[in-house]
Tab-separated table of C-alpha atoms in Angstrom:
chain	number	residue	atom	x	y	z
A	1	MET	CA	0.000	0.000	0.000
A	2	ALA	CA	1.254	3.465	-0.878
A	3	ASP	CA	2.295	5.865	1.873
A	4	GLN	CA	0.965	9.058	0.274
A	5	LEU	CA	-1.444	10.086	-2.466
A	6	VAL	CA	-0.910	13.266	-4.488
A	7	ILE	CA	-3.788	14.374	-6.719
A	8	PHE	CA	-2.974	16.896	-9.456
A	9	LEU	CA	-5.742	19.291	-10.527
A	10	HIS	CA	-5.157	20.906	-13.915
A	11	GLY	CA	-6.123	24.319	-15.265
A	12	VAL	CA	-9.105	25.230	-17.413
A	13	GLY	CA	-9.061	23.847	-20.944
A	14	ALA	CA	-6.251	21.438	-20.108
A	15	ARG	CA	-6.070	17.742	-19.214
A	16	GLY	CA	-4.723	15.749	-16.318
A	17	ALA	CA	-1.855	14.616	-18.497
A	18	ASP	CA	-0.568	18.198	-18.545
A	19	LEU	CA	0.417	17.909	-14.874
A	20	ALA	CA	1.067	14.175	-14.709
A	21	GLY	CA	4.704	14.682	-15.693
A	22	LEU	CA	5.447	16.154	-12.277
A	23	GLY	CA	4.849	12.748	-10.680
A	24	PRO	CA	7.968	11.006	-12.037
A	25	LEU	CA	10.051	14.092	-11.273
A	26	TRP	CA	8.802	14.169	-7.679
A	27	GLN	CA	8.945	10.408	-7.065
A	28	ALA	CA	12.532	10.392	-5.770
A	29	ARG	CA	11.725	13.090	-3.209
A	30	LEU	CA	8.428	11.433	-2.282
A	31	PRO	CA	9.122	7.685	-2.264
A	32	GLY	CA	6.101	5.519	-1.605
A	33	THR	CA	3.764	8.033	-3.207
A	34	VAL	CA	1.090	7.318	-5.775
A	35	PHE	CA	0.245	10.190	-8.111
A	36	ALA	CA	-3.129	10.749	-9.784
A	37	ALA	CA	-3.842	13.314	-12.499
A	38	PRO	CA	-7.517	13.104	-13.498
A	39	ASP	CA	-9.302	15.092	-16.163
A	40	ALA	CA	-11.803	17.585	-14.749
A	41	PRO	CA	-15.432	16.419	-14.899
A	42	PHE	CA	-16.625	18.741	-17.674
A	43	ALA	CA	-15.571	19.201	-21.294
A	44	PHE	CA	-14.109	22.624	-21.996
A	45	ASP	CA	-16.961	24.672	-23.431
A	46	GLN	CA	-14.818	27.022	-25.512
A	47	GLY	CA	-13.438	24.503	-27.979
A	48	GLY	CA	-10.615	22.007	-28.034
A	49	SER	CA	-10.284	18.646	-26.339
A	50	GLY	CA	-9.590	19.875	-22.810
A	51	TYR	CA	-11.666	19.912	-19.650
A	52	GLN	CA	-12.840	22.369	-17.026
A	53	TRP	CA	-13.913	22.322	-13.383
A	54	PHE	CA	-16.445	25.076	-14.092
A	55	SER	CA	-17.317	27.295	-17.044
A	56	LEU	CA	-15.692	30.661	-17.638
A	57	ARG	CA	-18.415	31.832	-20.024
A	58	GLY	CA	-19.843	35.056	-18.669
A	59	ILE	CA	-17.925	34.698	-15.432
A	60	THR	CA	-17.543	37.704	-13.139
A	61	ALA	CA	-16.201	38.343	-9.679
A	62	ALA	CA	-19.822	38.403	-8.511
A	63	ASN	CA	-20.810	34.971	-9.874
A	64	ARG	CA	-17.519	33.061	-9.621
A	65	GLY	CA	-18.298	31.853	-6.109
A	66	GLU	CA	-21.664	30.465	-7.216
A	67	ARG	CA	-19.999	28.486	-9.996
A	68	ILE	CA	-17.468	27.002	-7.610
A	69	VAL	CA	-20.225	25.920	-5.249
A	70	ALA	CA	-22.131	24.383	-8.170
A	71	ALA	CA	-18.981	22.495	-9.219
A	72	ARG	CA	-18.471	20.906	-5.803
A	73	PRO	CA	-20.592	17.742	-6.239
A	74	ALA	CA	-18.745	16.631	-9.391
A	75	PHE	CA	-15.381	17.604	-7.888
A	76	ASP	CA	-16.092	15.748	-4.647
A	77	ALA	CA	-17.249	12.626	-6.468
A	78	LEU	CA	-14.071	12.572	-8.554
A	79	ILE	CA	-11.761	13.103	-5.563
A	80	ALA	CA	-13.633	10.563	-3.448
A	81	GLY	CA	-13.317	7.972	-6.208
A	82	ILE	CA	-9.557	8.475	-6.512
A	83	ILE	CA	-9.094	8.298	-2.754
A	84	ALA	CA	-11.173	5.124	-2.491
A	85	ALA	CA	-9.474	3.460	-5.457
A	86	ASN	CA	-6.077	3.987	-3.841
A	87	GLY	CA	-7.033	2.935	-0.313
A	88	PHE	CA	-6.846	6.329	1.392
A	89	GLU	CA	-10.414	6.659	2.656
A	90	GLY	CA	-9.282	6.489	6.275
A	91	ARG	CA	-6.011	8.288	5.678
A	92	LEU	CA	-6.888	11.742	4.395
A	93	ASP	CA	-3.899	13.118	6.316
A	94	ARG	CA	-1.711	11.306	3.766
A	95	VAL	CA	-3.423	12.929	0.781
A	96	ALA	CA	-2.365	16.159	-0.941
A	97	LEU	CA	-4.257	18.250	-3.468
A	98	VAL	CA	-1.954	20.029	-5.931
A	99	GLY	CA	-3.731	22.467	-8.218
A	100	PHE	CA	-2.770	24.861	-10.974
A	101	SER	CA	-4.903	27.873	-11.956
A	102	GLN	CA	-8.545	26.688	-12.018
A	103	GLY	CA	-7.405	23.467	-10.365
A	104	ALA	CA	-5.843	25.573	-7.609
A	105	ILE	CA	-9.155	27.394	-7.184
A	106	MET	CA	-10.883	24.074	-6.590
A	107	ALA	CA	-8.142	22.836	-4.246
A	108	LEU	CA	-8.335	26.003	-2.170
A	109	ASP	CA	-12.128	25.763	-2.091
A	110	ALA	CA	-11.890	22.167	-0.867
A	111	LEU	CA	-9.720	23.431	1.984
A	112	ALA	CA	-11.543	26.679	2.756
A	113	SER	CA	-14.961	25.017	2.874
A	114	GLY	CA	-13.718	22.277	5.206
A	115	ARG	CA	-14.971	19.506	2.916
A	116	TRP	CA	-11.595	17.833	2.458
A	117	PRO	CA	-9.360	17.795	5.580
A	118	VAL	CA	-6.410	16.432	3.634
A	119	GLY	CA	-2.753	16.441	4.632
A	120	ALA	CA	-1.725	19.362	2.425
A	121	VAL	CA	-2.863	21.750	-0.293
A	122	LEU	CA	-0.432	23.163	-2.841
A	123	ALA	CA	-1.823	25.902	-5.084
A	124	TYR	CA	-0.009	27.307	-8.109
A	125	SER	CA	-1.275	30.528	-9.748
A	126	GLY	CA	-4.625	30.290	-8.036
A	127	ARG	CA	-7.221	32.340	-6.245
A	128	LEU	CA	-9.502	31.813	-3.279
A	129	ALA	CA	-12.987	32.556	-4.585
A	130	THR	CA	-14.881	30.538	-1.978
A	131	PRO	CA	-17.879	32.472	-0.658
A	132	GLY	CA	-17.506	33.433	2.989
A	133	PRO	CA	-17.531	32.821	5.795
A	134	LEU	CA	-14.691	30.331	5.467
A	135	THR	CA	-14.958	27.111	7.472
A	136	PRO	CA	-11.603	25.439	6.765
A	137	ALA	CA	-10.031	22.313	8.138
A	138	THR	CA	-7.374	24.230	10.058
A	139	GLY	CA	-5.105	21.201	10.394
A	140	THR	CA	-4.351	21.277	6.666
A	141	PRO	CA	-1.296	23.390	5.782
A	142	ALA	CA	-1.284	25.233	2.462
A	143	LEU	CA	1.475	26.558	0.236
A	144	LEU	CA	0.595	29.130	-2.424
A	145	ILE	CA	3.073	29.827	-5.228
A	146	HIS	CA	2.457	32.628	-7.705
A	147	GLY	CA	4.468	34.622	-10.225
A	148	ASP	CA	4.199	38.385	-9.929
A	149	ALA	CA	4.100	38.722	-13.744
A	150	ASP	CA	1.000	36.531	-14.076
A	151	GLN	CA	-1.398	38.146	-16.548
A	152	ALA	CA	-4.078	35.432	-16.317
A	153	VAL	CA	-4.590	35.325	-12.552
A	154	PRO	CA	-2.988	38.305	-10.795
A	155	CYS	CA	-0.551	37.536	-8.019
A	156	ALA	CA	-2.710	39.717	-5.778
A	157	GLU	CA	-5.197	36.833	-5.710
A	158	SER	CA	-2.752	34.559	-3.885
A	159	ILE	CA	-1.763	37.392	-1.556
A	160	SER	CA	-5.422	37.808	-0.669
A	161	ALA	CA	-5.889	34.046	-0.353
A	162	GLU	CA	-3.042	33.740	2.116
A	163	GLU	CA	-4.466	36.553	4.220
A	164	ARG	CA	-7.974	35.054	4.250
A	165	LEU	CA	-6.770	31.552	5.040
A	166	CYS	CA	-4.486	32.702	7.835
A	167	ALA	CA	-7.300	34.802	9.295
A	168	ALA	CA	-9.452	31.657	9.308
A	169	GLY	CA	-6.796	29.694	11.201
A	170	VAL	CA	-5.052	27.868	8.340
A	171	ARG	CA	-1.257	27.544	8.302
A	172	ALA	CA	-0.855	29.139	4.890
A	173	GLU	CA	2.389	30.290	3.299
A	174	LEU	CA	2.874	32.332	0.125
A	175	VAL	CA	5.863	32.277	-2.222
A	176	VAL	CA	5.940	35.060	-4.831
A	177	GLU	CA	8.187	34.409	-7.830
A	178	PRO	CA	9.559	37.659	-9.296
A	179	GLY	CA	9.074	38.023	-13.043
A	180	HIS	CA	7.323	34.672	-13.483
A	181	PRO	CA	4.149	34.502	-15.614
A	182	HIS	CA	1.185	32.134	-15.409
A	183	GLY	CA	2.628	28.653	-14.963
A	184	ILE	CA	4.669	26.349	-12.758
A	185	SER	CA	8.346	27.266	-12.795
A	186	PRO	CA	11.144	24.748	-12.169
A	187	GLN	CA	11.861	26.533	-8.900
A	188	GLY	CA	8.187	26.472	-7.971
A	189	ALA	CA	8.000	22.749	-8.653
A	190	LEU	CA	10.999	22.140	-6.400
A	191	ARG	CA	9.537	24.297	-3.648
A	192	GLY	CA	6.289	22.385	-3.953
A	193	VAL	CA	7.771	18.926	-3.623
A	194	ALA	CA	9.922	20.083	-0.701
A	195	PHE	CA	6.766	21.348	1.022
A	196	LEU	CA	4.986	18.021	0.520
A	197	ALA	CA	7.996	16.050	1.732
A	198	ARG	CA	8.127	18.183	4.863
A	199	VAL	CA	4.413	17.817	5.557
A	200	PHE	CA	4.482	14.059	5.055
A	201	GLY	CA	7.729	13.599	6.966
A	202	VAL	CA	9.350	11.904	3.991
A	203	SER	CA	13.107	11.671	3.616
A	204	GLY	CA	13.939	10.873	0.010
A	205	LEU	CA	16.430	11.778	-2.653
A	206	GLU	CA	16.518	15.276	-4.015
A	207	PRO	CA	14.529	15.484	-7.264
A	208	PRO	CA	16.435	15.899	-10.504
A	209	PRO	CA	16.685	19.442	-11.916
A	210	LEU	CA	13.600	20.533	-13.815
A	211	ARG	CA	13.900	22.131	-17.227
A	212	ALA	CA	12.547	25.613	-17.714
């Protein structure tokens, strides 16, 4: 049986395979870990063969929270299925949600709403759009990583998310990457796996260098 489960949550219009490549790169630093990279539940509604956690058509700051709430049942069913399939139903403290962009929004919502008291949440280029008041599982630490040159999701969103989570009692930490746009940098990937290894108490090999 695996020691940890890491679930990757991709961005809008993408596929699970777009993040799956991090698993082999992180395996040496997280021995005994199984990695899952599912496709989001809904087909991307703006063309292409990708998927989405919720639609961006007509989205505004005012209605984004409603869409996230509406997306919860499908998200929860998907996550619950992965956890059950890998034998982690009674070991949520050994599960991590790792999201990018829209996937990070869903990961942060899972934490902020208290629905998924997992071992860790790692959010790249995300935002916390969960309607208040927040009711988080305060035992779940969170690391937010965001480039300050992000034109898709402003870095200010992660700054705000850290403040809101900390105010709600979550051990949240923010890393701002100077000059980095929307995406996961090699340095960000290394910071992320180091965070997970620390949370899970894993002592493994250092991961190989990641290409820019």
